[in-house]
Short mmCIF file of C-alpha atoms in Angstrom, two decimals:
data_model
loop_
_atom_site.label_atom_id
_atom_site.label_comp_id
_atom_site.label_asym_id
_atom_site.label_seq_id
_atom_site.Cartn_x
_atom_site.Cartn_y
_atom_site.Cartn_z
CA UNK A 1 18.05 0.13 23.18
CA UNK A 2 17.25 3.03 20.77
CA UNK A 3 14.64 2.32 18.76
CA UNK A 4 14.27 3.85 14.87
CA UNK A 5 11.55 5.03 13.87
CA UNK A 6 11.53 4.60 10.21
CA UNK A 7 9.64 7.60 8.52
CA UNK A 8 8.90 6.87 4.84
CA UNK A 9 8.58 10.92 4.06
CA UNK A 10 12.27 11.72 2.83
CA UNK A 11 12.46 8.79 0.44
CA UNK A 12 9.12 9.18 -0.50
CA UNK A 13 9.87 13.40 -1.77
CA UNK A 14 12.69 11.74 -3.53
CA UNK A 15 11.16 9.19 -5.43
CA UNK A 16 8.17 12.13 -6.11
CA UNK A 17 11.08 14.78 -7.17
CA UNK A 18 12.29 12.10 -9.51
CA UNK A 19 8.83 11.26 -10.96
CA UNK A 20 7.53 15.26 -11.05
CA UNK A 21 11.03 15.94 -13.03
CA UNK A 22 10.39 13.03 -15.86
CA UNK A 23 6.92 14.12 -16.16
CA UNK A 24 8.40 17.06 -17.42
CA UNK A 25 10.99 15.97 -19.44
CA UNK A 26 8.58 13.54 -21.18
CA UNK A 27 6.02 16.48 -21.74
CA UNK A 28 8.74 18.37 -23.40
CA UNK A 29 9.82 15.66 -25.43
CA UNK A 30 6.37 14.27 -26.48
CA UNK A 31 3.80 16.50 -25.67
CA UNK A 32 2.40 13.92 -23.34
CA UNK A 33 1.56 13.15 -20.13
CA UNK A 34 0.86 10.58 -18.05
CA UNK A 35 -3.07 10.29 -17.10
CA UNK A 36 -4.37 8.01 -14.21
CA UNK A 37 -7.46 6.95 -12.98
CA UNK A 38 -8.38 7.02 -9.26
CA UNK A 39 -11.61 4.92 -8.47
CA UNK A 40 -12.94 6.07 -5.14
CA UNK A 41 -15.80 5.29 -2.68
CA UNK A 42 -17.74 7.66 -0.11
CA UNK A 43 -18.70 5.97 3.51
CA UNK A 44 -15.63 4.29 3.46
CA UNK A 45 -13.33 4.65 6.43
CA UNK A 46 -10.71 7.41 5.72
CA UNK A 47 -12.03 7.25 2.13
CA UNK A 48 -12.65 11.50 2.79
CA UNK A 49 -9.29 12.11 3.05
CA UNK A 50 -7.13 9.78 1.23
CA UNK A 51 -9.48 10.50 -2.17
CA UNK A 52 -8.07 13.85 -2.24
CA UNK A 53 -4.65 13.22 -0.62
CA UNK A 54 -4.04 10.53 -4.08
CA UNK A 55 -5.63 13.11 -6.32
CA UNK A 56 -4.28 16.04 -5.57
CA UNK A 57 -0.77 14.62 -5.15
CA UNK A 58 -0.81 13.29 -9.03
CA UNK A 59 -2.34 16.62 -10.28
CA UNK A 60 0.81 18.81 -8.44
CA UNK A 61 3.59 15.95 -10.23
CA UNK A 62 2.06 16.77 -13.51
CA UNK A 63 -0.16 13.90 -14.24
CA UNK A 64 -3.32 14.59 -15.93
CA UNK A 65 -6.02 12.73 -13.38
CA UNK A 66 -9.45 11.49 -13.44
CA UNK A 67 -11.24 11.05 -10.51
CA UNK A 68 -14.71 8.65 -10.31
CA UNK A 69 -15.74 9.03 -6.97
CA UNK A 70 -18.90 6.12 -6.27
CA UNK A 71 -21.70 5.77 -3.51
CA UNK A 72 -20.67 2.57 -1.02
CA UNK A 73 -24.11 1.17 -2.73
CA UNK A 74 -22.41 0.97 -6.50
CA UNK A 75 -23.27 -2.21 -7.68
CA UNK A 76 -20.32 -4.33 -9.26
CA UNK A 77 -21.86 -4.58 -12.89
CA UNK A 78 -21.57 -0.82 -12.73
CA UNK A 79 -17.75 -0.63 -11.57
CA UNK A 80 -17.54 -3.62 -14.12
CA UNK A 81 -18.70 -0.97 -17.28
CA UNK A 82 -16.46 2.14 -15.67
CA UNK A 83 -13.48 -0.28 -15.74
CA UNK A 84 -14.09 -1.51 -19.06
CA UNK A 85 -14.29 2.43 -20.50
CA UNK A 86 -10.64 3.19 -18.36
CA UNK A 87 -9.27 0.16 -20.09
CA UNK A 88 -10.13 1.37 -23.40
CA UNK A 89 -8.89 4.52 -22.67
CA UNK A 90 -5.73 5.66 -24.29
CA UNK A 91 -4.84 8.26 -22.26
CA UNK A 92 -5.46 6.78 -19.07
CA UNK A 93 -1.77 4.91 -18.04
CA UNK A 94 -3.15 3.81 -14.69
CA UNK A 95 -6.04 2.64 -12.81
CA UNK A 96 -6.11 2.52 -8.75
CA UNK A 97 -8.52 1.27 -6.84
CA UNK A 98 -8.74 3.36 -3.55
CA UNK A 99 -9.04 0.89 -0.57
CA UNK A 100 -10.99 -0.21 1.12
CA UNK A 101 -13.68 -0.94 -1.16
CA UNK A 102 -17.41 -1.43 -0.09
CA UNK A 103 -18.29 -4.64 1.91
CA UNK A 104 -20.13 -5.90 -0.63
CA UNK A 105 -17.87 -5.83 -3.42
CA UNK A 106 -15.83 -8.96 -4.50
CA UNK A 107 -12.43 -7.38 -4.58
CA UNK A 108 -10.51 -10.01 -6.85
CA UNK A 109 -13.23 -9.89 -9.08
CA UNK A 110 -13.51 -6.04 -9.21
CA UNK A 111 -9.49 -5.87 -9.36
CA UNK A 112 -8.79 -8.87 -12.39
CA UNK A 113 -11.49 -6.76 -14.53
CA UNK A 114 -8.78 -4.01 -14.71
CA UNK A 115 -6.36 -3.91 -17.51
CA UNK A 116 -3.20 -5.73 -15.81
CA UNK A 117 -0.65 -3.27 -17.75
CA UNK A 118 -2.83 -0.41 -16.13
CA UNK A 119 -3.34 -2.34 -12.44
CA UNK A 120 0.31 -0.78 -11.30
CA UNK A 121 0.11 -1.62 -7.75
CA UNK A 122 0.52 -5.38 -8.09
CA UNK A 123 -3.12 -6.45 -6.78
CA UNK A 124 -4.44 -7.99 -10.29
CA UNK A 125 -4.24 -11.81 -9.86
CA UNK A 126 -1.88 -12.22 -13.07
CA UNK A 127 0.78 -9.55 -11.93
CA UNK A 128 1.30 -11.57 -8.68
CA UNK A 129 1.55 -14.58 -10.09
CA UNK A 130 4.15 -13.01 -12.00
CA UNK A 131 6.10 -11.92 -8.84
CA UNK A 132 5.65 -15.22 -7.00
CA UNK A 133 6.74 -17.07 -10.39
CA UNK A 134 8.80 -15.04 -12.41
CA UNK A 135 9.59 -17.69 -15.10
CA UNK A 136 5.80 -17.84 -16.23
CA UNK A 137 5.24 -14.26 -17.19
CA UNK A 138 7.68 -10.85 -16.69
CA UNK A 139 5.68 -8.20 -14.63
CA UNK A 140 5.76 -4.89 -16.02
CA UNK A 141 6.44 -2.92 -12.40
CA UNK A 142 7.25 -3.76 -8.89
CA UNK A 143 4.81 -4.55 -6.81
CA UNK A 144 4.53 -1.63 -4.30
CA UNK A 145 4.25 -2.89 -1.20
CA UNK A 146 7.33 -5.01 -0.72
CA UNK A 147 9.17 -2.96 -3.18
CA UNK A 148 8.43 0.26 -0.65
CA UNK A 149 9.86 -1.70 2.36
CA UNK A 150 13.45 -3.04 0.83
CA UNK A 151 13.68 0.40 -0.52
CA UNK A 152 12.82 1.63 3.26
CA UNK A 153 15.07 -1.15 4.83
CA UNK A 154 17.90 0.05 2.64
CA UNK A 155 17.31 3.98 2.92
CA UNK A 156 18.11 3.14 6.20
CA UNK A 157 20.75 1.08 6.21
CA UNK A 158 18.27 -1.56 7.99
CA UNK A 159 19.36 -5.41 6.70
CA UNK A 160 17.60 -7.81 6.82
CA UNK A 161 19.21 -10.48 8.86
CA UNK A 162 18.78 -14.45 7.28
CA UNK A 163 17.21 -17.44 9.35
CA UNK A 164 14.89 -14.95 11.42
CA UNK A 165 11.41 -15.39 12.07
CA UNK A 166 8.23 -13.02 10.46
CA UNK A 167 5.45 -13.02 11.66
CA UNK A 168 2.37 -11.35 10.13
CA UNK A 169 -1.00 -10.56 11.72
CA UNK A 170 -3.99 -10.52 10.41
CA UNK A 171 -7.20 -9.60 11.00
CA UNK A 172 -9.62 -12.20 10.91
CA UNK A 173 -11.86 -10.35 7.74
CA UNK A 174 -8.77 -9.68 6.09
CA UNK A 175 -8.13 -13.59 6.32
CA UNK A 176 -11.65 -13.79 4.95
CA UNK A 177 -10.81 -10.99 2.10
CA UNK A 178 -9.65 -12.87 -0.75
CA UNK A 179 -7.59 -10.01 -2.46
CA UNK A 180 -6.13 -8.64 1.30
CA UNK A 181 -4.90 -12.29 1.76
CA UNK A 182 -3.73 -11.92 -1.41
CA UNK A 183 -2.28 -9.09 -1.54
CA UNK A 184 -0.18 -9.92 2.30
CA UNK A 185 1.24 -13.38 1.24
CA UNK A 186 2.33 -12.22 -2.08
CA UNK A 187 4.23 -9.20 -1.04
CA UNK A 188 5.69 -10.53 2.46
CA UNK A 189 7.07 -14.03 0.59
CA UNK A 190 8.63 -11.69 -2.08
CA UNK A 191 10.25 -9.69 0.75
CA UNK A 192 11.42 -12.86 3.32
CA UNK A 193 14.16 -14.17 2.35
CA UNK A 194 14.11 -17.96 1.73
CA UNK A 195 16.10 -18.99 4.89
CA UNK A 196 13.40 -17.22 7.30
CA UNK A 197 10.33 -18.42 8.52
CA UNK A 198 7.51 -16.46 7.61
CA UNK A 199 3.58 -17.42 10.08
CA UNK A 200 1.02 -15.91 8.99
CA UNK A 201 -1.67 -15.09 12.26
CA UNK A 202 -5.17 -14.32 13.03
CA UNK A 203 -5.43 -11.72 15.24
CA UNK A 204 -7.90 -13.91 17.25
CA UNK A 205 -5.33 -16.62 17.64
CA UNK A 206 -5.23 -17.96 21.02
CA UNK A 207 -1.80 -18.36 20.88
CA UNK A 208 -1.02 -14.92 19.24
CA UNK A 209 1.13 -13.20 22.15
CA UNK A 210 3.01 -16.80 21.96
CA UNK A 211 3.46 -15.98 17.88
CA UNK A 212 4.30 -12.43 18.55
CA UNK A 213 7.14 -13.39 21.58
CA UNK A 214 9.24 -15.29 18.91
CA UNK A 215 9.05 -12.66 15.98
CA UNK A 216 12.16 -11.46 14.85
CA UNK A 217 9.92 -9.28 12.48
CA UNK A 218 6.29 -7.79 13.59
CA UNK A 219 3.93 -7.13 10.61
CA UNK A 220 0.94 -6.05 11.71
CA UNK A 221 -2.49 -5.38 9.62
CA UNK A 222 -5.11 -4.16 12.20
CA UNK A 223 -8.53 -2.19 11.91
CA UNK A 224 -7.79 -2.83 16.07
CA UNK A 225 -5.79 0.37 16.72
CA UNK A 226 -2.82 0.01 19.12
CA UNK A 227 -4.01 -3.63 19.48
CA UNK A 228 -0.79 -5.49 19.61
CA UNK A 229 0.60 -5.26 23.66
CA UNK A 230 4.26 -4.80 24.23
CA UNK A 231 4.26 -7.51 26.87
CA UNK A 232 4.15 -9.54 23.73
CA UNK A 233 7.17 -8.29 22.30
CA UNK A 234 10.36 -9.77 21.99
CA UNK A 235 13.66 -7.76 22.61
CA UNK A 236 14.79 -6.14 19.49
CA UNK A 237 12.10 -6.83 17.10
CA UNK A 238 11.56 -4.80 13.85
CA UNK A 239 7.94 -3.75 13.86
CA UNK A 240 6.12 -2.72 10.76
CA UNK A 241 2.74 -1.28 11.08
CA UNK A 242 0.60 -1.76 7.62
CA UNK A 243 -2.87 -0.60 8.04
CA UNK A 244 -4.11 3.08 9.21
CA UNK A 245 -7.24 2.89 11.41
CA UNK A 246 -9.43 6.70 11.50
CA UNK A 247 -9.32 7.32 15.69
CA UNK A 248 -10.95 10.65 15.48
CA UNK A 249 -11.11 14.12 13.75
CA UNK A 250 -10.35 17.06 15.53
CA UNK A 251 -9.67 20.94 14.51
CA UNK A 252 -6.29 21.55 13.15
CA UNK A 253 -4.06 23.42 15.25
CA UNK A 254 -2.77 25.94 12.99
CA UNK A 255 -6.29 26.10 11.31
CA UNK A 256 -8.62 25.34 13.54
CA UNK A 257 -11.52 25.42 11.10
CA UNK A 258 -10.04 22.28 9.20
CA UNK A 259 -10.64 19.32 10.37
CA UNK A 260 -7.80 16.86 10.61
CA UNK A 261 -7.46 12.94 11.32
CA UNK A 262 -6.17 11.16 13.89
CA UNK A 263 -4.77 8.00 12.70
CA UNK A 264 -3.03 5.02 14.27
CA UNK A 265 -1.88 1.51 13.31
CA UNK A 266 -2.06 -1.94 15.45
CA UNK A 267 0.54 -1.11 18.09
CA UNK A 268 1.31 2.47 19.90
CA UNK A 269 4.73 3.81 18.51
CA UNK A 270 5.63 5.86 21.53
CA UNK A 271 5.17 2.41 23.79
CA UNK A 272 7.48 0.53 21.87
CA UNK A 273 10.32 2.49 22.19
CA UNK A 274 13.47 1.12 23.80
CA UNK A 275 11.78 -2.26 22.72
CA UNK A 276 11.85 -2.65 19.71
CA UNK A 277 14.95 -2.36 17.10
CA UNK A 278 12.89 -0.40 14.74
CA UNK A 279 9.43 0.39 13.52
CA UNK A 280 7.77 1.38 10.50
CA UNK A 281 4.44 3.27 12.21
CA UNK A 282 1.62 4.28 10.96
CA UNK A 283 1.37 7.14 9.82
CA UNK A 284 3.95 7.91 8.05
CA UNK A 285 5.90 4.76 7.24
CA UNK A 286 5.61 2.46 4.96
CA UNK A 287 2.29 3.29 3.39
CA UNK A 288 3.81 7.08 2.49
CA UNK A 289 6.21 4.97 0.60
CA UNK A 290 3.62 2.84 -1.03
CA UNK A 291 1.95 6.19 -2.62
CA UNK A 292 5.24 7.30 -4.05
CA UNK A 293 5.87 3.78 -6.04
CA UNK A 294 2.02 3.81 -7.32
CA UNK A 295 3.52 6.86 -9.07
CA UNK A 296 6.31 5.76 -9.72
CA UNK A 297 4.81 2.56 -11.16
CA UNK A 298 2.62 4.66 -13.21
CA UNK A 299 4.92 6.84 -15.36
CA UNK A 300 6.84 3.65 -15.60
CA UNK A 301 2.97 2.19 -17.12
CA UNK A 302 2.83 5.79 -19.37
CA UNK A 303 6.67 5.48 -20.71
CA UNK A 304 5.88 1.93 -22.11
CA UNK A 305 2.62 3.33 -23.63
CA UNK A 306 5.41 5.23 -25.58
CA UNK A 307 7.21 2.34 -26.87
CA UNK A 308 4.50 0.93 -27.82
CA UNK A 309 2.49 3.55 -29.85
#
């Protein structure tokens, strides 16, 4: 069986191309652009290289960007009066919280003080209720994470088959993380269809290879790299890999005076070949996708700032 190894990178400079060129066309028009907010904390893992990686990506599409980078120890009475000023803020469109945030943070509460209209990833409480129960209120974007895999699925001519099985691992602290919880059932219920079942797992889970051997579809959200065995595995599963773990850092081969990360998600891509139907890995899957709808999200947040003014 061929696998497919579902890279998010050519959608992803398409949906960026399409932002970067309406930035543009806005500017001209109004003499505006969109500004966004990146919250960001040091001694977080991978928080070194995905700070600059968000920021410097929105600064080359032509957003204007502000950047408040915190110490781990920032209390949450001070992200609390940061938040408050961004909300206030009429040229800031968007506000993103850089993940993870320090272990002693209450992410729900840190996330519900921002603006909702300006929260464009679909984390604040209200905007998932809205996806889950889209009668009550209309959200203003797409949540990203489901949104990026159906656009992925599609891209790739990948459908999604009815009265499968999902099954989704966890970790047992992101059981215990309110928002991550969240965050997982939210987008994954949005992106099952209704005829499938959907188990959500704890990675300790004595019975997790016997969860994993019936899974039509693997979802997988791991700070275990490669932790997921392929013994487990059942014949033609789709496998997507959510969360990027920091292995190591090692010189750059073409500049070896730059350090670069190694990253990998919960399973090892190369092992899964021939196994599995498809995979969304880490890196480079559906996270790289993820980025480019925060974007896109974002001019989407600026554009209705024009209405509106």
């Amino acid at each position: 069986m061929e696998t497919k190894i579902l890279k998010g990178n050519t959608l992803q400079k398409k949906v960026l191309n399409e932002v970067g060129q309406e930035i543009v066309d806005l500017n001209k028009e109004y003499n505006q652009k969109p500004g966004i907010a990146f919250i960001g904390f040091l001694g977080v893992p991978l928080g070194k290289y995905n700070i600059p990686l968000h920021v410097n990506m929105a600064k080359e599409l032509g957003f204007n960007v502000l950047s408040e980078i915190k110490s781990e120890l920032v209390t949450e009475g001070e992200l609390f009066e940061l938040i408050d000023i961004l909300n206030e803020d009429r040229d800031i469109h968007a506000i993103v919280l850089l993940q993870p945030l320090p272990s002693h943070l209450n992410s729900v509460r840190i996330t519900n003080r921002i603006d909702p209209d300006k929260e464009v990833e679909g984390f604040h409480p209200q905007n998932m209720l809205g996806m889950l129960i889209p009668d009550i209120q209309t959200n203003k974007y797409p949540m990203c994470l489901p949104t990026a895999l159906l656009e992925l699925f599609k891209s790739n001519s990948i459908q999604i088959q009815k009265d499968k099985e999902w099954v989704l691992i966890l970790d047992d602290e992101f059981f215990s993380n309110p928002l991550v919880n969240m965050v997982a059932r939210t987008a994954f219920i949005k992106a099952v269809p209704d005829d499938c079942a959907l188990t959500f797992v704890n990675k300790n889970s004595k019975k997790l290879a016997e969860h994993c051997k019936r899974a039509d579809y693997l979802v997988i959200v791991s700070k275990d790299p490669e932790y997921v065995q392929t013994k487990w595995l059942k014949s033609g599963v789709c496998i997507i890999d959510v969360y990027a773990n920091l292995v190591k850092e090692i010189p750059s081969k073409k500049e070896p005076n730059r350090i670069v990360p190694i990253i990998r998600g919960g399973i090892n891509v190369e092992a899964v070949k021939d196994i599995a139907s498809a995979i969304l890995p880490i890196p480079g899957g559906l996270m790289s996708m993820v980025l480019a709808l925060l974007f896109r999200n974002t001019l989407i947040a600026f554009k209705n700032s024009l209405v509106n003014s």
